[in-house]
XYZ file of C-alpha atoms in Angstrom:
587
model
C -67.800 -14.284 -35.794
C -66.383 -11.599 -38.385
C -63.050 -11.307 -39.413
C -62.529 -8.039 -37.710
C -63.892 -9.842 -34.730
C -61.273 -12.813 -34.938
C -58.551 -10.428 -35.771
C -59.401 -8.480 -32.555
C -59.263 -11.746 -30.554
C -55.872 -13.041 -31.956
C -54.102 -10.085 -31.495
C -55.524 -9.803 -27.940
C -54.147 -13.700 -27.375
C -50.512 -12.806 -29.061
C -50.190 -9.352 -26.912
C -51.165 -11.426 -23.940
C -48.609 -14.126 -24.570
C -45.607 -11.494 -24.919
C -46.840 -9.448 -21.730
C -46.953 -12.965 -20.298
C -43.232 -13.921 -21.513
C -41.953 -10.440 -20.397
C -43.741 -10.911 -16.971
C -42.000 -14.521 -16.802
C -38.472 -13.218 -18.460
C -38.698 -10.544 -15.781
C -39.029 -12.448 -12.937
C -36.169 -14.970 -14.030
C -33.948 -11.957 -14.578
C -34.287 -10.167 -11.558
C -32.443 -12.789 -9.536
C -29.299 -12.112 -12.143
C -30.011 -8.213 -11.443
C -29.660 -8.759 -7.957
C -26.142 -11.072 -7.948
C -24.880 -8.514 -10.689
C -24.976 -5.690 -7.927
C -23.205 -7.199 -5.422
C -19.841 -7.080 -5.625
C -18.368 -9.899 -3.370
C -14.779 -10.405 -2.302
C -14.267 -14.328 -1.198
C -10.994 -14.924 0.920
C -9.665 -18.765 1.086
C -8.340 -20.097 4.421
C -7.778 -23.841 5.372
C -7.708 -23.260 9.475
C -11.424 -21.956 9.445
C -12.395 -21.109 13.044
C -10.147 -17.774 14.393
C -13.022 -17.000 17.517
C -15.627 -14.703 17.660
C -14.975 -11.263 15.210
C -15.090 -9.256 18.715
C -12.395 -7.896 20.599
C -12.362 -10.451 23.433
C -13.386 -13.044 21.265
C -11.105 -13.588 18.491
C -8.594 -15.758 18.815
C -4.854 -14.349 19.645
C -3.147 -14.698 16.920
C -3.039 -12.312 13.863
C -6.130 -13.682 11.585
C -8.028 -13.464 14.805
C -7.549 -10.121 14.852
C -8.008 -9.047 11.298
C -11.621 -10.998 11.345
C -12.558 -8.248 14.350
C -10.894 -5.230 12.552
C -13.352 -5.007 9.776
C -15.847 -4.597 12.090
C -13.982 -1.925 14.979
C -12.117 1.158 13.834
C -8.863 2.397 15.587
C -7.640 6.034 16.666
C -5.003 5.862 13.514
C -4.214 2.716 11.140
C -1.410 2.625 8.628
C -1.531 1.555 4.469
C 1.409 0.358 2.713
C 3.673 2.808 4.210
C 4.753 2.616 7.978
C 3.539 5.701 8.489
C 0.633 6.356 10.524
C -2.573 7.658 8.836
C -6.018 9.112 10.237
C -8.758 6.788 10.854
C -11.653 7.761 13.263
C -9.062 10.504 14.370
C -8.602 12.918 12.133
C -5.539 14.483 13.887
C -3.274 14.247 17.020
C -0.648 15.926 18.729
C 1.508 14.863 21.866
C 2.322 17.511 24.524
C 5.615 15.867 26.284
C 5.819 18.255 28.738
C 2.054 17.348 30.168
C 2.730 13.678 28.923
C -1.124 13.685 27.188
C -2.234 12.366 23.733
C -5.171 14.762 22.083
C -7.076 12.911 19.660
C -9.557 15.245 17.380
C -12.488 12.979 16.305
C -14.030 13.001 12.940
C -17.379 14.441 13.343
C -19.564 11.844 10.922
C -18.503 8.399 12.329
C -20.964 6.197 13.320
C -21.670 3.039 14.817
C -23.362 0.289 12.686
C -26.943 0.832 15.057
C -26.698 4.506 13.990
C -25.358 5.901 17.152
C -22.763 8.761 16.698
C -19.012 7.827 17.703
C -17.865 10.231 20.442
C -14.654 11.158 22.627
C -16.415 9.876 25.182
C -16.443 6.036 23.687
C -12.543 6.650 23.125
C -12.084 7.256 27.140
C -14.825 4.376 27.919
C -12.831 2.411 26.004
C -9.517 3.396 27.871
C -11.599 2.703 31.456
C -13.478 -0.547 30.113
C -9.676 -2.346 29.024
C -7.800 -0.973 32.038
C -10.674 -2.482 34.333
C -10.680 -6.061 31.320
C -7.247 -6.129 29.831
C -7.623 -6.603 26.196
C -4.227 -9.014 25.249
C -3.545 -6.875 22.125
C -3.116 -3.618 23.755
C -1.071 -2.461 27.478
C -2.613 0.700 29.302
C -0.300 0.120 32.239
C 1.235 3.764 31.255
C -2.163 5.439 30.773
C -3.492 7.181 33.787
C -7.104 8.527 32.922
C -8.701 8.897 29.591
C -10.881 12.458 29.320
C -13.599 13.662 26.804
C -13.212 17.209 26.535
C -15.728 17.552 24.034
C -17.386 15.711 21.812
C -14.908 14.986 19.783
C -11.759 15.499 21.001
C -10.187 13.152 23.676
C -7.251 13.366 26.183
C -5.213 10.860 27.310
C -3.009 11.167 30.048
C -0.426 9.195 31.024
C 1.249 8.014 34.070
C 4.984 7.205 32.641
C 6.407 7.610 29.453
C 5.629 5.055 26.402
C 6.953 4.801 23.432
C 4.943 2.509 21.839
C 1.783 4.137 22.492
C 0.576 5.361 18.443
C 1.045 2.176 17.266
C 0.263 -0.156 19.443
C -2.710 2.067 21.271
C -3.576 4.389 18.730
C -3.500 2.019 15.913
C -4.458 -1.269 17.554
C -6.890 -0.775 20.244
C -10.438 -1.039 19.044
C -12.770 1.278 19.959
C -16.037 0.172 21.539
C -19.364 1.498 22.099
C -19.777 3.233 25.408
C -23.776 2.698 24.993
C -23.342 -1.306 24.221
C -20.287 -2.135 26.536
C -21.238 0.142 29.750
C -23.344 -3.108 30.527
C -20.919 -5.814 29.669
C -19.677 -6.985 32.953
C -17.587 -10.206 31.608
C -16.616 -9.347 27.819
C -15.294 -12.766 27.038
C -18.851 -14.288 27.537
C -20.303 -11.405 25.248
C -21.790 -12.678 22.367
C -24.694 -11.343 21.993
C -25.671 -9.410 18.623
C -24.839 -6.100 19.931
C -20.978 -7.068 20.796
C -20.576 -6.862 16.806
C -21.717 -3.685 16.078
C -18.517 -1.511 15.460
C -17.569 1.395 13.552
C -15.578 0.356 10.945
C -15.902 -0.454 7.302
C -17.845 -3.521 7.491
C -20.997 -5.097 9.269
C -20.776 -8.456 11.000
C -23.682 -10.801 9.424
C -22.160 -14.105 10.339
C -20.038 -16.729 11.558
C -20.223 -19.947 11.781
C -17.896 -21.900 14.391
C -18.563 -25.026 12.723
C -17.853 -24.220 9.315
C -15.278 -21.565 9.985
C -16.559 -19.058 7.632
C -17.662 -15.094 8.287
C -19.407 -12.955 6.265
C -19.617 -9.467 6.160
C -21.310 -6.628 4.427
C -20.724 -3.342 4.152
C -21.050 -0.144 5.951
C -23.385 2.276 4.087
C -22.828 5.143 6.294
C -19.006 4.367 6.827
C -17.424 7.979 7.611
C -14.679 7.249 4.551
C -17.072 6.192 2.357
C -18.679 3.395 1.619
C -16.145 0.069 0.626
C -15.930 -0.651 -2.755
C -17.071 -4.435 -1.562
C -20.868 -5.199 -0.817
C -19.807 -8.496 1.160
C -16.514 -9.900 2.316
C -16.715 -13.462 3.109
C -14.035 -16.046 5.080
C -14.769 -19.314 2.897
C -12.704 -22.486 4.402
C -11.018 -24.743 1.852
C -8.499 -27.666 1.865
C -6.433 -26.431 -0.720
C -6.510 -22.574 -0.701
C -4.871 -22.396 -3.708
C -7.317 -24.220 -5.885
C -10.159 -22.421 -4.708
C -8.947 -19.462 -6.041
C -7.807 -20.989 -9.380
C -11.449 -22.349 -9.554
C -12.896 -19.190 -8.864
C -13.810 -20.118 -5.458
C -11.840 -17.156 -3.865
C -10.187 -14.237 -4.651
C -7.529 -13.680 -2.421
C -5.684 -16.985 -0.951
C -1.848 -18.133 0.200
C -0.275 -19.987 -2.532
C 2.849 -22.291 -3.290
C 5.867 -20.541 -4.115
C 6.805 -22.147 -6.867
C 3.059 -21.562 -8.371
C 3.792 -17.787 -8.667
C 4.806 -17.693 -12.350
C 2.075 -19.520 -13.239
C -0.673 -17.946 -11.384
C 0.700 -14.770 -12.683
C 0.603 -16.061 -16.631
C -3.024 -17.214 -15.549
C -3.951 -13.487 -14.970
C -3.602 -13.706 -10.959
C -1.705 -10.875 -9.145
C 0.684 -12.500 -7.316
C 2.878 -10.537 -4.033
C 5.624 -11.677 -2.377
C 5.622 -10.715 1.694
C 8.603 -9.336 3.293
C 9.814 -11.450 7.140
C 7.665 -10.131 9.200
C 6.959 -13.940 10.681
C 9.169 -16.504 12.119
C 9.028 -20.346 12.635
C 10.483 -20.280 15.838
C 11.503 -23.473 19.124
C 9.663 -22.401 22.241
C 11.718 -23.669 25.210
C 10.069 -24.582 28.496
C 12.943 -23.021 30.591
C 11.299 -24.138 33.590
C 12.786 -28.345 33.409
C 16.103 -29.194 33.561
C 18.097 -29.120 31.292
C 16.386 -26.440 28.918
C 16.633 -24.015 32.227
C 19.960 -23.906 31.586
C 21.630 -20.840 29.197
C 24.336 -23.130 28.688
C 22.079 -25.720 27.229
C 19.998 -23.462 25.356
C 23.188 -22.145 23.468
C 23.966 -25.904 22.835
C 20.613 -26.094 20.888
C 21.435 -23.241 19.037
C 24.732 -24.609 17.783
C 23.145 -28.048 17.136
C 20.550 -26.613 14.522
C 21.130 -26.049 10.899
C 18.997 -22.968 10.063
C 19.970 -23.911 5.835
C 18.972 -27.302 6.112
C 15.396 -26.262 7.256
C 15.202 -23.190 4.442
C 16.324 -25.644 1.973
C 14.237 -28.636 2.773
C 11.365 -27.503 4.314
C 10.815 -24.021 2.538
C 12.726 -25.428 -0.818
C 14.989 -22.255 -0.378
C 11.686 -20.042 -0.367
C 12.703 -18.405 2.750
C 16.051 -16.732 4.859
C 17.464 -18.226 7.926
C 16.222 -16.450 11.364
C 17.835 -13.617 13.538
C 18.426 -14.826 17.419
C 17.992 -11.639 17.919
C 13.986 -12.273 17.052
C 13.549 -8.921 15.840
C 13.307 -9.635 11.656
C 16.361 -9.016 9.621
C 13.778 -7.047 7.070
C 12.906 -4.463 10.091
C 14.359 -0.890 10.258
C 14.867 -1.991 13.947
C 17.070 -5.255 13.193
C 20.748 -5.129 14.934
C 22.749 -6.418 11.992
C 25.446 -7.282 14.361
C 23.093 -9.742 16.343
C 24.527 -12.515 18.363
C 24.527 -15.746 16.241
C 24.720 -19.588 16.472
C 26.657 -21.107 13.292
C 25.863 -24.616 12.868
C 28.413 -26.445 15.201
C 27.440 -29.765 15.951
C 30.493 -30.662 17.958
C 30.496 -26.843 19.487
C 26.938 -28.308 20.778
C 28.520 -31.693 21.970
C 31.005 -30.164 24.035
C 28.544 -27.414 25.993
C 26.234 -30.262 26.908
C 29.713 -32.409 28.355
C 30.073 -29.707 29.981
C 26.753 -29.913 32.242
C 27.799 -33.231 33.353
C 26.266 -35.726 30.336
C 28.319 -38.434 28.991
C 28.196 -39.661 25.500
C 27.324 -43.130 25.012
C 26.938 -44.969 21.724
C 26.000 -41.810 20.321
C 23.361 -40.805 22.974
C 23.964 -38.640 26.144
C 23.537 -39.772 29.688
C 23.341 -38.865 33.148
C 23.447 -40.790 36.263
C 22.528 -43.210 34.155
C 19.408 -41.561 32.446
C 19.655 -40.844 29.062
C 18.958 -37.313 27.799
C 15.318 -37.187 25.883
C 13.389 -34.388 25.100
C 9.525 -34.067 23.269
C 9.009 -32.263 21.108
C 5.454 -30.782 19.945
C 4.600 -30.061 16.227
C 1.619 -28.805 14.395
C 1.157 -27.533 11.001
C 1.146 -23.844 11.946
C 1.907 -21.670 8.732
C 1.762 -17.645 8.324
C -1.553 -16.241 8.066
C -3.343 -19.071 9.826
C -2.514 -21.328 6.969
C -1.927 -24.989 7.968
C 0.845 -26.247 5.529
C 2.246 -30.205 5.613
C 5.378 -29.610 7.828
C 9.066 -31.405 7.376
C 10.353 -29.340 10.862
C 9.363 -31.775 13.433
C 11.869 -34.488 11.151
C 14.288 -32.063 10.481
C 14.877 -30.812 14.108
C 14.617 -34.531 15.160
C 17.331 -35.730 13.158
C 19.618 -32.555 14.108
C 19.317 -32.759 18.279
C 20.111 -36.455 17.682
C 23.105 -36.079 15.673
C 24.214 -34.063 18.807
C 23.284 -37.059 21.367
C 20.123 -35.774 22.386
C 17.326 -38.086 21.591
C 13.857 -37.081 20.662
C 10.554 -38.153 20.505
C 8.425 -36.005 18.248
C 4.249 -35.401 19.565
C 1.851 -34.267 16.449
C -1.000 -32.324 17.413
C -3.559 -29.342 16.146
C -1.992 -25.978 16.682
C -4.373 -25.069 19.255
C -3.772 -28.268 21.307
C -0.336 -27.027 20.941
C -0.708 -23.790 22.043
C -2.734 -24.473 24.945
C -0.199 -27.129 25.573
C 2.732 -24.059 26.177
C 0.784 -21.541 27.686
C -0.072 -24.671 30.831
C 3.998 -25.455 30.693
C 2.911 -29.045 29.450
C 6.093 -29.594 26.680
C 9.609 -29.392 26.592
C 9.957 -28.376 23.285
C 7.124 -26.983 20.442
C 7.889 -25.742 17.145
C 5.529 -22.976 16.840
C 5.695 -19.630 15.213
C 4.525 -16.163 15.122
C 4.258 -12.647 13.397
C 4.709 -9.155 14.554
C 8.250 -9.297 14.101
C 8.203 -6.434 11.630
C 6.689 -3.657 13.139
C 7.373 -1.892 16.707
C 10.420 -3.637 18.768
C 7.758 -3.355 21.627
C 7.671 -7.187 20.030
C 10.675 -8.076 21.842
C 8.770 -7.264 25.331
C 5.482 -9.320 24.177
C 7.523 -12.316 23.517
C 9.326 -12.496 26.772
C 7.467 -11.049 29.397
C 3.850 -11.926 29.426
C 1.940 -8.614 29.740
C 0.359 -7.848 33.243
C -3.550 -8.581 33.503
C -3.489 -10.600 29.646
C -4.569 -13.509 28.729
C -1.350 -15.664 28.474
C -0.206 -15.624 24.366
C 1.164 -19.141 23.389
C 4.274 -17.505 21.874
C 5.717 -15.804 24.702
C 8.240 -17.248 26.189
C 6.946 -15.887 29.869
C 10.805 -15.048 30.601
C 12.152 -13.347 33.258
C 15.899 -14.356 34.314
C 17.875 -12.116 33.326
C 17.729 -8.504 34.482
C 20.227 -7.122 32.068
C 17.190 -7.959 29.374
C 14.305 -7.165 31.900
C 16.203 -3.522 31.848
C 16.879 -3.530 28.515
C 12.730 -3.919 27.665
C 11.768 -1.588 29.778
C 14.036 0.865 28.591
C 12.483 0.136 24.656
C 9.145 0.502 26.333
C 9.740 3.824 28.023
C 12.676 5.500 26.147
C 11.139 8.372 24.057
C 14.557 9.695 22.444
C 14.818 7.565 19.121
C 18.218 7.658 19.278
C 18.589 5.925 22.873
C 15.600 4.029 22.148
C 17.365 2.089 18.711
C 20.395 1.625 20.928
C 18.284 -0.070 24.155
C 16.796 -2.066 21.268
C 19.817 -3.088 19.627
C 21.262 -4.555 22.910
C 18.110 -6.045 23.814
C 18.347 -8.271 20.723
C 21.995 -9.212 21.452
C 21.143 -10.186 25.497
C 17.869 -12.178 24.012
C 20.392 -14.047 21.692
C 22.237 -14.580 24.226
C 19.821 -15.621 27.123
C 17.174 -17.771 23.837
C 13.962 -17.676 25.853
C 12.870 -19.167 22.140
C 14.975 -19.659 19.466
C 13.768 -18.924 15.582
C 14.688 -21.011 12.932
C 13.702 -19.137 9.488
C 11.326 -16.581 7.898
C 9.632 -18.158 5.279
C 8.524 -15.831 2.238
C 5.222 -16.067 1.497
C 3.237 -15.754 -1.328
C -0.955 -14.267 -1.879
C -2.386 -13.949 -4.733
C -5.409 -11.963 -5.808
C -7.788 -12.177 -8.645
C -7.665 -7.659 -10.013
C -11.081 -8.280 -11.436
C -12.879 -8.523 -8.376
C -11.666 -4.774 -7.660
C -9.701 -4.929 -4.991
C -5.875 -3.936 -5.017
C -4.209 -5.920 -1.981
C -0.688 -5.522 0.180
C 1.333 -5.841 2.197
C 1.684 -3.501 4.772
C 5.419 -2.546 6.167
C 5.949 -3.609 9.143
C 2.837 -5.512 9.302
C -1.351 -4.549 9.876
C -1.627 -3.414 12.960
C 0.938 -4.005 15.105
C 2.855 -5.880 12.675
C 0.516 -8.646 11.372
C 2.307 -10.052 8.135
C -0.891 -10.633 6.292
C -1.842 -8.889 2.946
C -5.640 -7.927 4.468
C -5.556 -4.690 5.276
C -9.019 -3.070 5.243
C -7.805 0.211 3.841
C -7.520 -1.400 0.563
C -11.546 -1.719 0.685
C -12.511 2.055 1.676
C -10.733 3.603 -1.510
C -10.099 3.870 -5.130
C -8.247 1.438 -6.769
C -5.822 4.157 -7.564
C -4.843 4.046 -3.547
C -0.899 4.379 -4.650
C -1.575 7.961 -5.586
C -3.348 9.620 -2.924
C -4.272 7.560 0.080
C -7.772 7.240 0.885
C -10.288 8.173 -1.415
C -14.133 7.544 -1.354
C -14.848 4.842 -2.947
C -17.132 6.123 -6.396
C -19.915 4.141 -6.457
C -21.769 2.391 -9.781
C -25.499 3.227 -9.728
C -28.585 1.900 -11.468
C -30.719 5.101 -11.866
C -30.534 5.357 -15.028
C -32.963 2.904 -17.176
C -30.472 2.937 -20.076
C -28.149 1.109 -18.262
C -30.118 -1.998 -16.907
C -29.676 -5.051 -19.014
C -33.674 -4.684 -19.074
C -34.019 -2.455 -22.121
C -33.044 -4.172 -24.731
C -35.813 -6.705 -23.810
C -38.700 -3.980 -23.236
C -37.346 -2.131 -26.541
C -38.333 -5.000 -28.564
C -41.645 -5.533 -26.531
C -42.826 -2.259 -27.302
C -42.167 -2.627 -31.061
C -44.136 -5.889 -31.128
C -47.052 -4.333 -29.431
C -47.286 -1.229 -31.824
C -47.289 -3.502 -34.513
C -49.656 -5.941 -33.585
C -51.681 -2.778 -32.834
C -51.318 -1.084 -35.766
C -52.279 -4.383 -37.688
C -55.358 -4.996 -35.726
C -56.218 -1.162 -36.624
C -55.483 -1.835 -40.459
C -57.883 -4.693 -40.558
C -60.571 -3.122 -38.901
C -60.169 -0.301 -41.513
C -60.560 -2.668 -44.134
């Protein structure tokens, strides 16, 4: 063969072997590509399972809800501020003399199956949880709900309620007339279809097993895509670690771990006490029926002792007022309980008990009370819990004697709402926002599914008045003073009595691009947990102009995949092979 001839051929084999590297190098990068453009925001939790990311579904406590609100859009929401801002309406007015909420719709939201949102899925909505009460929300005020075009929506009401942007406008999800007009029993809806919302995200899993959800977003979301492909619910033992390993980015931590999270680059935020560790009382056995008694408790517990020892001073003793002493709605003159352990001795004497080597009696029967304890923590946290000792050594000091019960939170819970304890430290949010929280935690709303922190309350009519005057009254001024007496009769009558607000502590890693809060007075309706969804549908400069869309990278342009610099060498080794081959055939 001639030289030209061999030439030919090992140029051929060398151009084949780089077309065969890049074809190789390609395939191995593409994965990379691929993880590069998703931008994925992990958040830690140690409890897991919080139901179903539906309505119905989700479990009734706060991260219940905020799993489902990712998915379902409200009327109105709120950011940092207290304030309410637009969500899927764009504005609203309230005619007092017709008693009637107009809602005007924005005219480009969608549902995740591509169906347009309408006024008439906002009065579906209003006829669908009137007919299936939905626990988060009360229509008992709302008369009819009326489309009068296709996007704007009236909604009369029957009485007064003062509540009603906030906890209706702001909390009650908005379903999908075309989906839910065949749902006949909603809390055995779990079918694909009950996930598909109109809000910023779209549900791709959960698993009940492993307690994680994932999420991805909402191309067509009416504000804008989020600046997050996929949101994912990872459970870990130790939220904390996860997100120093680079498990997470957003997590609860210790709050003594703040300084050094921060000097490791975290963002740490402190939450204000919008969430109490509170004693539900079964009022319904003797002796805890008794006001008396009840008072006796109060006196007998050492709110410092529990800040000090089981919060390490992290943390503020409780209002008995339950309304949060960080709330614009807080009586500051609120009944209290100073610890008075012989205060306590003498109020139970006085129900006929006799004190016997340290231990009260009666007709022979000493006085014993159980008490259940979990490891219940804000934001559906378990944390290792000292209360259940604490408390223990307290009523005893006082005569009473106790026997303490450890169980899962939901054991617990289910345990209150069937009347099966006598005492359960539990605990619960809300406490922040709209004093309509007052009402929740006493009376248990008509039609709901019973909550496992309300105290289902109702003897005393000076308070029944009082809540349904906080409910109802729409002067602000006579509305803060029903609410202000309200808290002093509940601290009086102690359906429940709190014990502290811990302050709690997230922290966030900035460079996964999202800017978290806390919300004042809470997500929602006062949920004290630094998730709110608004800080996923804007800018990260959201302090300086509310809700932005979101400006999206792109790949268009060739110069900016990590590609180039590979094919730029390529084609420089192919003109010269070529050229070479060229100069040897010319010689």
């Amino acid at each position: 063969m001639t030289k030209i001839g061999n030439t030919l051929i090992i140029s051929f084999i060398i151009f084949s072997c780089i077309l065969l590297s890049f074809i190789i190098f390609s395939c191995m990068l593409t994965p990379v590509i691929g993880a590069a453009a998703e931008n994925e925001i992990r958040i830690a939790d140690n409890a897991g399972d919080w139901g179903y990311p539906s309505p119905y579904l989700a479990y009734g406590r706060g991260p219940g809800y905020l799993r489902m609100h990712f998915i379902f859009d409200t009327l109105v929401w709120k950011d940092e501020t207290s304030d309410l801002i637009p969500l899927l309406a764009e504005d609203w007015e309230y005619i007092p003399e017709e008693e009637v909420y107009i809602f005007n719709l924005v005219n480009n939201a969608k549902w995740h199956d591509g169906e347009p949102v309408t006024a008439n899925d906002v009065a579906f909505t209003i006829d669908y949880m009137k007919e299936h009460p939905y626990g988060w929300v009360m229509l008992d005020s709302v008369d009819r709900a009326e489309a009068v075009d296709e996007h704007t929506v009236k909604i009369y009401m029957s009485d007064s309620y003062a509540p009603f942007m906030e906890d209706i406008g702001g909390t009650m999800p908005i379903l999908p007339e075309h989906i839910w007009k065949y749902v006949e029993n909603p809390m055995d809806y779990v079918d694909t279809d009950a996930f598909i919302g109109s809000g910023p995200f779209k549900y791709v899993d959960f698993s009940k097993e492993h307690g994680t959800y994932k999420y991805e977003a909402f191309d067509e979301y009416y504000l804008g895509k989020p600046n997050v492909d996929q949101l994912i619910y990872v459970k870990t033992a130790d939220t904390q670690m996860a997100l120093q390993l680079g498990e997470a980015d957003l997590a609860s931590i210790k709050p003594d771990m703040a300084e050094t999270l921060t000097e490791e680059g975290f963002v740490v935020i402190a939450g204000p006490h919008y969430w109490n560790k509170n004693l539900m009382i079964n009022h319904n056995k003797e002796p805890l029926d008794s006001v008396v008694f009840r008072q006796a408790l109060a006196y007998a517990i050492d709110q410092d002792e529990f800040v000090n020892k089981s919060l390490r001073g992290y943390g503020k003793p409780a209002s008995h007022g339950l309304i949060s002493s960080d709330s614009q709605w807080a009586n500051p003159d609120v009944l209290d309980y100073p610890y008075d352990p012989d205060k306590a001795k003498e109020m139970i004497t006085s129900l006929g008990y006799e004190l016997e080597d340290g231990l009260f009696t009666k007709n022979g029967k000493a006085l014993e009370l159980e008490v259940l304890v979990s490891m219940i923590g804000t934001g559906g946290q378990s944390m290792p819990d000292r209360d259940g000792e604490i408390l223990k050594n307290q009523l005893e000091k006082v005569g009473i004697q106790i026997e303490l019960i450890s169980l899962e939170t939901k054991i617990v819970d289910q345990k209150v709402i069937n009347w099966d304890f006598d005492l359960a430290i539990s605990g619960h949010g809300g406490i922040g926002g709209d004093p309509k929280i007052l009402y929740e935690k006493v009376i248990q709303v008509p039609g709901t599914k019973t909550s496992p922190n309300t105290a289902r309350y109702n003897k005393s009519e000076e308070l029944n008045n009082l809540l349904d005057d906080l409910m109802h009254e729409m002067d602000p001024a006579k509305r803060q003073e029903a609410v202000f007496e309200a808290q002093n009769v509940y601290a009086r009558e102690l359906p429940a009595i709190s014990l502290y607000y811990p302050t709690w502590y997230y922290a966030y890693n900035p460079d996964a691009g999202v800017e978290w809060f806390y919300t004042i007075g809470g997500v929602s309706k006062g949920i004290p947990i630094p998730q709110n969804k608004i800080a996923m549908i804007r800018s990260s400069a959201h302090g300086e102009g509310g809700i932005e869309q979101t400006a999206m990278q792109t790949t268009d342009n060739a110069q900016d995949t990590p590609m180039m610099p590979f094919l730029g060498v390529f084609a420089i080794l192919a003109a010269f092979y070529i050229k070479r081959s060229g100069s040897k055939r010319n010689i």
